[in-house]
XYZ file of N, CA and C in Angstrom:
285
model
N 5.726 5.756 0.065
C 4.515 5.002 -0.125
C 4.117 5.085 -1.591
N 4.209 4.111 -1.981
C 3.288 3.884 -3.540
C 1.864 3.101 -4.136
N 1.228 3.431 -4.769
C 0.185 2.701 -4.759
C 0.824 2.119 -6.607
N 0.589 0.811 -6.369
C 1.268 -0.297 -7.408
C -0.618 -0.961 -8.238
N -0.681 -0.771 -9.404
C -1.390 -1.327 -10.648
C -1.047 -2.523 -11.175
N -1.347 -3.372 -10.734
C -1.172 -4.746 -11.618
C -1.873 -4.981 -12.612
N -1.769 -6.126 -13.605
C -2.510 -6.658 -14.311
C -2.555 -8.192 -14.872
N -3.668 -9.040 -15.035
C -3.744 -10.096 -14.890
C -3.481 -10.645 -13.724
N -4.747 -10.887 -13.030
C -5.838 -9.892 -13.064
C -5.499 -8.676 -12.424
N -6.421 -7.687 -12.696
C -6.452 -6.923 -12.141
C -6.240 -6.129 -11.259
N -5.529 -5.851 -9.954
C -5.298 -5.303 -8.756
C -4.519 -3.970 -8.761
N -4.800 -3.653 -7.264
C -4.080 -2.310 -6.678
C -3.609 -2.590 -5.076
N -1.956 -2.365 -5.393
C -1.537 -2.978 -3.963
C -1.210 -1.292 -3.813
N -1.372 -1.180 -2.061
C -0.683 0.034 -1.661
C 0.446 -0.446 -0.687
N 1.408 0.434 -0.491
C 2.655 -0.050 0.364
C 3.710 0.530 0.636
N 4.524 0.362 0.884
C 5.863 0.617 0.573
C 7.164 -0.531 -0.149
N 7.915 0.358 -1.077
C 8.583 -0.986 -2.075
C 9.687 -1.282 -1.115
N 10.026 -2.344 -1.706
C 11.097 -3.365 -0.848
C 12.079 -3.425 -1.169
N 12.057 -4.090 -2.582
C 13.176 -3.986 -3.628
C 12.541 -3.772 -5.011
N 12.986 -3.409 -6.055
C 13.118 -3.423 -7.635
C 13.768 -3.822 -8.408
N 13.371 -4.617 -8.955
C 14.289 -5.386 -9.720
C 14.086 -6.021 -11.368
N 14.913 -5.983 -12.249
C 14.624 -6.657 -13.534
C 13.436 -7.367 -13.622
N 13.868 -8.689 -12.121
C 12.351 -9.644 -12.205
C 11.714 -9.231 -11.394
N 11.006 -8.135 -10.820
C 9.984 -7.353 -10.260
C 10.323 -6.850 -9.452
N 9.160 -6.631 -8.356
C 9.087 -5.617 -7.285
C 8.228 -6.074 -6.077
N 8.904 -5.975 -4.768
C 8.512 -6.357 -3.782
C 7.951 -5.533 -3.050
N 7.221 -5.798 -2.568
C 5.974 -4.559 -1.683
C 6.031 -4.595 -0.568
N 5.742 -3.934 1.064
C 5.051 -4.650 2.078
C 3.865 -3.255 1.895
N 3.021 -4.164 2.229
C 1.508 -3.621 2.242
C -0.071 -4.238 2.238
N -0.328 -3.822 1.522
C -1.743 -4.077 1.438
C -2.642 -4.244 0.527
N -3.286 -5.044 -0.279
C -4.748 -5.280 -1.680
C -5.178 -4.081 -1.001
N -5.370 -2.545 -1.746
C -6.229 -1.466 -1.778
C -8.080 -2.110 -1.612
N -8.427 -2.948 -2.145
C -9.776 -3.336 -1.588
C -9.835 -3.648 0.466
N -8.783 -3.748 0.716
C -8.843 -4.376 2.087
C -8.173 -2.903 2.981
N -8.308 -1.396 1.890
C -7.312 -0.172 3.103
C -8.412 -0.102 4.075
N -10.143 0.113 4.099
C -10.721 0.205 5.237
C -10.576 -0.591 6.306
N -10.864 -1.715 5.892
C -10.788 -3.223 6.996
C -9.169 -2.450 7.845
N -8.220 -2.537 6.967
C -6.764 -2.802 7.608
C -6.420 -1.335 8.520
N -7.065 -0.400 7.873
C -7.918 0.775 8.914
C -7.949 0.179 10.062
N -9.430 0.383 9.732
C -10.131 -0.333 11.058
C -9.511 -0.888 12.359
N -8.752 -2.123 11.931
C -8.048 -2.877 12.743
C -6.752 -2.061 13.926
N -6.043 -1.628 13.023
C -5.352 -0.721 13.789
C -5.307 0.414 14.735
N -6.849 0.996 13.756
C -7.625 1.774 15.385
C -8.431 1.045 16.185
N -8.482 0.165 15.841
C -8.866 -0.861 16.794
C -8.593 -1.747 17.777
N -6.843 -1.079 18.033
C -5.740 -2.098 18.783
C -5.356 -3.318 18.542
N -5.627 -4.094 17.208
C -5.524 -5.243 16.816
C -3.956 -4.961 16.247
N -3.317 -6.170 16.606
C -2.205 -6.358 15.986
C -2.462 -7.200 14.742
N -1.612 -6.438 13.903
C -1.913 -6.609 12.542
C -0.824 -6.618 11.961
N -0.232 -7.196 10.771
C 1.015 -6.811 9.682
C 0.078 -6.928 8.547
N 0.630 -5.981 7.690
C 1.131 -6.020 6.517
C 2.014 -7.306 5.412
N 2.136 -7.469 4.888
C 2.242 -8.912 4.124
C 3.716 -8.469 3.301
N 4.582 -8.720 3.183
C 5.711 -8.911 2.079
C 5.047 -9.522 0.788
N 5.377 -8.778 -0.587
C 4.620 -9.486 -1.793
C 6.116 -9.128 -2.972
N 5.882 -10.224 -3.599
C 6.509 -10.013 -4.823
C 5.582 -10.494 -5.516
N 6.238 -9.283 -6.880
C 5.179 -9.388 -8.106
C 5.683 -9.414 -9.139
N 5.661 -10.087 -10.102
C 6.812 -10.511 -11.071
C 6.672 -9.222 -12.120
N 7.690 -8.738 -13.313
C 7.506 -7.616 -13.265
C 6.687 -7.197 -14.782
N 6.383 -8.453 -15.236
C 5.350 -8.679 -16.206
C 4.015 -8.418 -15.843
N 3.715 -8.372 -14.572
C 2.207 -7.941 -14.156
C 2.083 -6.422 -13.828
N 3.392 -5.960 -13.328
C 3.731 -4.413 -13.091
C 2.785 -3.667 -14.238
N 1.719 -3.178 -13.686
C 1.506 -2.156 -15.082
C 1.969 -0.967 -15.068
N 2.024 -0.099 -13.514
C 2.333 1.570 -13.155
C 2.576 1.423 -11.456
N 3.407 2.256 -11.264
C 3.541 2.793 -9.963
C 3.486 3.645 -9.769
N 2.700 4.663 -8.722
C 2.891 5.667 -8.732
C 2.947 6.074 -7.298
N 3.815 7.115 -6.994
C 3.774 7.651 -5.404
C 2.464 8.011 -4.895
N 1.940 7.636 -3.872
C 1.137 8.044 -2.846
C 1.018 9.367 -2.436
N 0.657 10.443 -3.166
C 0.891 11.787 -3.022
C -0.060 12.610 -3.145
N -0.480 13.901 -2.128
C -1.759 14.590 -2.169
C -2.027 15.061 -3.538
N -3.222 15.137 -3.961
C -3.547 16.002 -5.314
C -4.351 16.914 -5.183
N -3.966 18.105 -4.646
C -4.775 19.375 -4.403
C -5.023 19.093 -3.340
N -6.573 18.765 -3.190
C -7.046 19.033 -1.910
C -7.793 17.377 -1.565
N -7.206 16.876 -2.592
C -8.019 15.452 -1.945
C -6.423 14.785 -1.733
N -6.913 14.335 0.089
C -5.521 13.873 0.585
C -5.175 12.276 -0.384
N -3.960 11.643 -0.041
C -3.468 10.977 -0.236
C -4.125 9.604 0.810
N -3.762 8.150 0.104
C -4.077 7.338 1.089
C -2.992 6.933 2.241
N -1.853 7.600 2.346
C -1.090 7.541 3.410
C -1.751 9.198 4.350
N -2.125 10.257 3.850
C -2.931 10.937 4.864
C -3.920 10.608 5.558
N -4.888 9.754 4.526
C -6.073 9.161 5.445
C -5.668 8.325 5.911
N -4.362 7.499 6.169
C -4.253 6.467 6.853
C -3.839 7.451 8.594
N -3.158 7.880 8.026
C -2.729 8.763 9.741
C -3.908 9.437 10.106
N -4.531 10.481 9.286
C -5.825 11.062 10.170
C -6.665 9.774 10.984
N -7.272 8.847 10.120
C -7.720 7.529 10.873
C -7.267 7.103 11.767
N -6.196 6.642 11.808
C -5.086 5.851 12.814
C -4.463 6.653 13.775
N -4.316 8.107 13.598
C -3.613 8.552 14.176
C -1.544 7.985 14.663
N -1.432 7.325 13.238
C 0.135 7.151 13.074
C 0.577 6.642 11.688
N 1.888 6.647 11.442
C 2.372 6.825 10.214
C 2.335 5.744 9.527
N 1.956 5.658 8.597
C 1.798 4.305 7.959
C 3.525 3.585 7.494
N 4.308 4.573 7.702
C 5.526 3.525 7.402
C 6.005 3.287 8.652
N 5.717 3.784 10.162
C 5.637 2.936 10.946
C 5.492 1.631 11.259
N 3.583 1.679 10.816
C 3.003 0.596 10.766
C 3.286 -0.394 9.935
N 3.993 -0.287 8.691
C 4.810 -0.789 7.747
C 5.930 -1.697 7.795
N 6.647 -1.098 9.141
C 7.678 -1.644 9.524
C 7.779 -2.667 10.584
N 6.648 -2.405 11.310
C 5.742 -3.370 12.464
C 6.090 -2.784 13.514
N 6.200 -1.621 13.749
C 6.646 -0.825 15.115
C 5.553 -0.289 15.328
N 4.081 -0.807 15.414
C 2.920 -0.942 15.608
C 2.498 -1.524 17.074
């Protein structure tokens, strides 16, 4: 799981990558403004996906792994404490 920094404009996709490539990087996931909503939904029994994205690799600003920092969990931990399941499960659509 990585959380991906774009620019022009602005954004933060979270996800898992797809492919990498010279001309960018493909995601499936989620706009970080929409992790509560997409929460929500899933403990909510709603069937839901996740979106396939490519992003050309001129907008790429940083990637970085999805990983605890001390003691403040990660957003793939709060996705399982919430949900109660793995977000690359849910990733994969075995939801």
């Amino acid at each position: 799981m990585v959380l991906v920094t774009l620019n022009t404009p602005r954004e933060k996709f979270w996800g898992a990558i797809l492919e990498l490539t010279p001309a960018g990087l493909s995601v499936r996931g989620i706009d970080l403004n929409s992790f509560d909503d997409f929460v929500g939904q899933i403990r909510g029994g709603e069937p839901v996906m996740p979106g396939a994205v490519f992003f050309p690799m001129h907008r790429v600003e940083r990637i970085e792994l999805d990983l605890r920092n001390g003691p403040i969990p990660s957003l793939s931990d709060r996705f399982a404490a919430k949900t109660g399941e793995e977000p690359t499960t849910v990733l994969r659509g075995a939801s």
